[in-house]
PDB file of C-alpha atoms in Angstrom:
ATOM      1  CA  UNK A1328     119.027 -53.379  31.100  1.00 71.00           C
ATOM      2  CA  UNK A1329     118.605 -50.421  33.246  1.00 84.00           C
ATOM      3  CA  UNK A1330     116.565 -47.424  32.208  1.00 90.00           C
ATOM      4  CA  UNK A1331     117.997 -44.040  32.075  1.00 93.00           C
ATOM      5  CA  UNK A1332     117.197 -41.836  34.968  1.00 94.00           C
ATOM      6  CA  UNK A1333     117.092 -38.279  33.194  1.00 96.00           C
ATOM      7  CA  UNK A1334     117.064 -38.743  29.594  1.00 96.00           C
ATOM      8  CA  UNK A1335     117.144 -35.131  27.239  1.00 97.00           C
ATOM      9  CA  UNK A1336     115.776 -34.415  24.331  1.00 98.00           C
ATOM     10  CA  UNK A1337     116.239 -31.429  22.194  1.00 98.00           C
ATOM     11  CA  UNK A1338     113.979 -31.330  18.903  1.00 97.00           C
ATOM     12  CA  UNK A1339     112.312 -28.533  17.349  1.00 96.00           C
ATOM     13  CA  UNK A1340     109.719 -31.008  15.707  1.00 96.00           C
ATOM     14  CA  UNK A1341     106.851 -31.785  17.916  1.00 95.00           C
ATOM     15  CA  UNK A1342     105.079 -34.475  16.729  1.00 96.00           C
ATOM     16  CA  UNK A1343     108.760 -36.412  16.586  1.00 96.00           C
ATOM     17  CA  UNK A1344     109.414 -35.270  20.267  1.00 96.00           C
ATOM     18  CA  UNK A1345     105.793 -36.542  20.763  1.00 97.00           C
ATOM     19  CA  UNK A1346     106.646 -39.918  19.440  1.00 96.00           C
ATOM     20  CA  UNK A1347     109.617 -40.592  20.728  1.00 96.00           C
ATOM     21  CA  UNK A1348     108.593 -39.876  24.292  1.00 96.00           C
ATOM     22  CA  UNK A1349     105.820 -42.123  23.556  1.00 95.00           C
ATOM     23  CA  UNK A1350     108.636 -45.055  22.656  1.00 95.00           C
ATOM     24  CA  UNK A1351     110.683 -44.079  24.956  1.00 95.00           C
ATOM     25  CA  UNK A1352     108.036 -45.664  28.154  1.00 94.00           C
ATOM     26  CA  UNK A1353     107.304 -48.305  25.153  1.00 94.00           C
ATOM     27  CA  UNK A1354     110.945 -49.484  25.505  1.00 93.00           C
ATOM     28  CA  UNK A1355     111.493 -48.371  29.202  1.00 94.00           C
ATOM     29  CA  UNK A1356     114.263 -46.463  27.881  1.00 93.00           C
ATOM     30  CA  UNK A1357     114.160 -43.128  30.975  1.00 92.00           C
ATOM     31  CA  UNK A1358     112.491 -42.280  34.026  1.00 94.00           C
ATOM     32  CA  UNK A1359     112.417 -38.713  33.529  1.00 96.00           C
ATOM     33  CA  UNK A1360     112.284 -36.781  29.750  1.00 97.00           C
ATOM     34  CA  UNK A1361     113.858 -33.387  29.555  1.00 98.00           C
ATOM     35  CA  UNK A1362     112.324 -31.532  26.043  1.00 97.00           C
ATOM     36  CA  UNK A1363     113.828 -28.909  24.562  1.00 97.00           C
ATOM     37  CA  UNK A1364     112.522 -27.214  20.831  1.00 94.00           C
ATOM     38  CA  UNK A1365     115.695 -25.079  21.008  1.00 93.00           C
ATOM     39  CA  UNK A1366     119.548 -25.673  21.636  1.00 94.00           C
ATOM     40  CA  UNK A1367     119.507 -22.112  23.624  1.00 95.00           C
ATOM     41  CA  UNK A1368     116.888 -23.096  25.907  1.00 95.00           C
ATOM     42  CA  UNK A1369     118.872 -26.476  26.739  1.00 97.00           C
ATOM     43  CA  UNK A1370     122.240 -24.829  26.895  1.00 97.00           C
ATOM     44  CA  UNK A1371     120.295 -22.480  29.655  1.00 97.00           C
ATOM     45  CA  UNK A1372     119.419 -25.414  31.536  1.00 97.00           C
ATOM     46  CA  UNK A1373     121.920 -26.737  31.496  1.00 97.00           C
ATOM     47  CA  UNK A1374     124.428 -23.983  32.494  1.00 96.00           C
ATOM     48  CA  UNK A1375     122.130 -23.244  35.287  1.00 97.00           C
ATOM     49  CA  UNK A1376     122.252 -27.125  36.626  1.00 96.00           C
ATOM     50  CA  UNK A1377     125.725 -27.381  36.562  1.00 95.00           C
ATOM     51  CA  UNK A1378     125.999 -24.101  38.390  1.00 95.00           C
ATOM     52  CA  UNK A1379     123.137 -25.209  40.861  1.00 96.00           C
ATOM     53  CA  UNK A1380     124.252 -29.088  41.125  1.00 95.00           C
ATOM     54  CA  UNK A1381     121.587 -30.150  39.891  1.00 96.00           C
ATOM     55  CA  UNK A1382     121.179 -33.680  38.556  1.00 96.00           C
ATOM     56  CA  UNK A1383     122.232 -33.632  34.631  1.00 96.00           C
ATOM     57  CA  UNK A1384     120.806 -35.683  32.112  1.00 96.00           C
ATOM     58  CA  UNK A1385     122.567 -38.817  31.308  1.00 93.00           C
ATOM     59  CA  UNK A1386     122.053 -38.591  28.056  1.00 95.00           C
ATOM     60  CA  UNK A1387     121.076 -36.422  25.340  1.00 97.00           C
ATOM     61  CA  UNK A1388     119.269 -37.078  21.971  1.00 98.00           C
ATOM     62  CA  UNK A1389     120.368 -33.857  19.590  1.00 98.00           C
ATOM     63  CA  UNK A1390     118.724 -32.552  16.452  1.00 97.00           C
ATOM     64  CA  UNK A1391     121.391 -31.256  14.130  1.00 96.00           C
ATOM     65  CA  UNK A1392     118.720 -28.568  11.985  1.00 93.00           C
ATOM     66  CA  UNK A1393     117.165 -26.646  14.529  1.00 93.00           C
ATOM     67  CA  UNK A1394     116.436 -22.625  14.035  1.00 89.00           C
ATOM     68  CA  UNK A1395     117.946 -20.216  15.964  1.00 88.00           C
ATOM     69  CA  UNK A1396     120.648 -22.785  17.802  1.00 92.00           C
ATOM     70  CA  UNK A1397     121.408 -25.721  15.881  1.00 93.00           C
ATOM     71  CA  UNK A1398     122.501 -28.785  16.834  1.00 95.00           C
ATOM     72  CA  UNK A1399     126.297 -28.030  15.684  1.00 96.00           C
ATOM     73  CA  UNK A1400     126.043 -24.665  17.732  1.00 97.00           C
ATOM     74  CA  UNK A1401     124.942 -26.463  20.604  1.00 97.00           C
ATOM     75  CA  UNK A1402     127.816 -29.044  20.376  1.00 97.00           C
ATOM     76  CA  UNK A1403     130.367 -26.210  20.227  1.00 97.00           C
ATOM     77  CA  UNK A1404     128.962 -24.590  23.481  1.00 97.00           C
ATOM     78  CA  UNK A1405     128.347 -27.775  25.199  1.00 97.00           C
ATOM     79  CA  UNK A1406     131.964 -29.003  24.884  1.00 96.00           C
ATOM     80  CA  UNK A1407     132.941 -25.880  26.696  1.00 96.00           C
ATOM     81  CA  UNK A1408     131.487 -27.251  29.830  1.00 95.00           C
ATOM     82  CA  UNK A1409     133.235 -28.580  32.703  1.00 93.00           C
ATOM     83  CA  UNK A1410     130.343 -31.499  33.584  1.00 93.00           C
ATOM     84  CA  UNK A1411     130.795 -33.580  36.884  1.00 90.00           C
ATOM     85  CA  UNK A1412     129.808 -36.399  34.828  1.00 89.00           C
ATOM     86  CA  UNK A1413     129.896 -38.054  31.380  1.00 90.00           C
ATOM     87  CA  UNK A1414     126.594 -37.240  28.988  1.00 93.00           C
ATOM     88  CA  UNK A1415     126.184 -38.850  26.370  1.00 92.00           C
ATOM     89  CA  UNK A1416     125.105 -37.577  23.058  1.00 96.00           C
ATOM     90  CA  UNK A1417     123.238 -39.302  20.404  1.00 97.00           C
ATOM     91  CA  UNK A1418     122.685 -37.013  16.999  1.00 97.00           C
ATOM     92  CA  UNK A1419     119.031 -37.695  15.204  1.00 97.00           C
ATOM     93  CA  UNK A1420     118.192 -36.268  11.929  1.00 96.00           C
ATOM     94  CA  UNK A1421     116.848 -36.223   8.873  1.00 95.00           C
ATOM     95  CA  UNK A1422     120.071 -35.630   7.242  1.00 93.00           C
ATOM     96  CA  UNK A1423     121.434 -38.478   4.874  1.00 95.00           C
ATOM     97  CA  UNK A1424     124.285 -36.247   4.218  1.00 96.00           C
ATOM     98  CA  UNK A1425     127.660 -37.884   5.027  1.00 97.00           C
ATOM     99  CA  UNK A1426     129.112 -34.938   5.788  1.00 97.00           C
ATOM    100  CA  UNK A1427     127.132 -34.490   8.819  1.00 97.00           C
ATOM    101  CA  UNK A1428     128.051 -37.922  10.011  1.00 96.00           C
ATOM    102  CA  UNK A1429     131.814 -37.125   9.370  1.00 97.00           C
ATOM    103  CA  UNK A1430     131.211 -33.964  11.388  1.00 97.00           C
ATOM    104  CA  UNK A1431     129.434 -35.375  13.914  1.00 97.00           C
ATOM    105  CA  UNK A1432     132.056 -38.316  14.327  1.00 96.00           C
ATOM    106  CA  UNK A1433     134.603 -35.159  14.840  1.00 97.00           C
ATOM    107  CA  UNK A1434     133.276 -34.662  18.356  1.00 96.00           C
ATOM    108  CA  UNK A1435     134.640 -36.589  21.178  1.00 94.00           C
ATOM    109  CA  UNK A1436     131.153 -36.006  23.194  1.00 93.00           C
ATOM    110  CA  UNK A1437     129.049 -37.472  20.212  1.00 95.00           C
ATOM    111  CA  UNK A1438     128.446 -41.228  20.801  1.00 94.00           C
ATOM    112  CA  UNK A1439     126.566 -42.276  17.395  1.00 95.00           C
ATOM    113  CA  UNK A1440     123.974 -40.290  14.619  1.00 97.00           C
ATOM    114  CA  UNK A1441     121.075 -42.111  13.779  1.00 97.00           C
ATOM    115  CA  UNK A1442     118.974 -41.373  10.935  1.00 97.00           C
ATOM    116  CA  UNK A1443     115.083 -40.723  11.552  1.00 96.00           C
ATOM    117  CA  UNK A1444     112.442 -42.068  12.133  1.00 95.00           C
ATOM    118  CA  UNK A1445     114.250 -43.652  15.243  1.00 96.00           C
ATOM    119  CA  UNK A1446     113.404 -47.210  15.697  1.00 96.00           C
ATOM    120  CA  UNK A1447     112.966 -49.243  19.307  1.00 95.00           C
ATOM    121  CA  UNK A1448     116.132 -51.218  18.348  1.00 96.00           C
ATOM    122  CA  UNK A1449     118.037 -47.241  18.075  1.00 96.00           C
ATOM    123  CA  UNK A1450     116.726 -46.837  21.442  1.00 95.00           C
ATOM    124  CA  UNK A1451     117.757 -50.142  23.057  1.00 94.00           C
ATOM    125  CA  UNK A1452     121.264 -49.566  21.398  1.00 93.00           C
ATOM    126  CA  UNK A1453     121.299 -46.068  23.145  1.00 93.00           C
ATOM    127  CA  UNK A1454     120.466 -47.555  26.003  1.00 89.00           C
ATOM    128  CA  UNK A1455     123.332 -50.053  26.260  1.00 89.00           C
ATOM    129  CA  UNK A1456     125.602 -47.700  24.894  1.00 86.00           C
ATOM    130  CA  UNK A1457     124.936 -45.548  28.185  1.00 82.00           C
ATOM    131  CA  UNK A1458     124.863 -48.076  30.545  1.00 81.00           C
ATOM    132  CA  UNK A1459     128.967 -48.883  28.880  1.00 82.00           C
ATOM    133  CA  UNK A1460     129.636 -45.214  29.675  1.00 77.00           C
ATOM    134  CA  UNK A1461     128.541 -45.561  33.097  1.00 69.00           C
ATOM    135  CA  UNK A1462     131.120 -48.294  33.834  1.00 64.00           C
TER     136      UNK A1462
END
């Protein structure tokens, strides 16, 4: 299986985004970790790499309950954007509502929700769920 070049994360929780960068090189899930605690800052980024070219993340793991931006926000800005290239979005909460998964299975651009803590066998599924986007 091959490991994601530019993976992103975007997480207000630090010791979560601390752990799962740490399993991320556990399961050799990405070569390069983009954090973000806020949607805003990674919609900036992100505007400004598709404007500069710039090499986008492949795929993007996405908090839902975030201050400021949430994850829902961020999804109805993101889909606004004219990428070069296919992202793929994973959702990971904390939420066990069902209407969040019925909301989140509402956008075309979200590939699965996963519940957290995320487990290695979450991560090896979002890794061969990217590498069947790529083909």
């Amino acid at each position: 299986m091959k490991k994601i070049d530019i993976a992103c994360l975007i997480d207000d929780d630090e010791i979560f985004t601390f752990l799962i960068s740490k399993q991320m090189r556990l399961v050799n899930f990405r070569e390069h970790l983009l954090v973000f605690n806020a949607g805003d800052q990674a919609l900036d980024y992100l505007k400004s790499a598709i404007k500069t070219g710039e090499k986008l993340p492949s795929v993007i793991l996405l908090d839902i309950n975030m201050p400021v931006l949430d994850g829902w926000q961020f999804l109805d800005e993101f889909i606004k954007f004219d990428l070069p290239e296919k992202i793929t979005i994973h959702i990971i909460s904390s939420s066990i509502d069902q209407a969040d998964r019925l909301k989140a299975a509402s956008y075309q651009e979200v590939s699965n929700f996963y519940i957290k803590p995320i487990t290695n066998d979450n991560l090896v599924e979002m890794l061969n769920s990217a590498e069947r986007d790529r083909l």
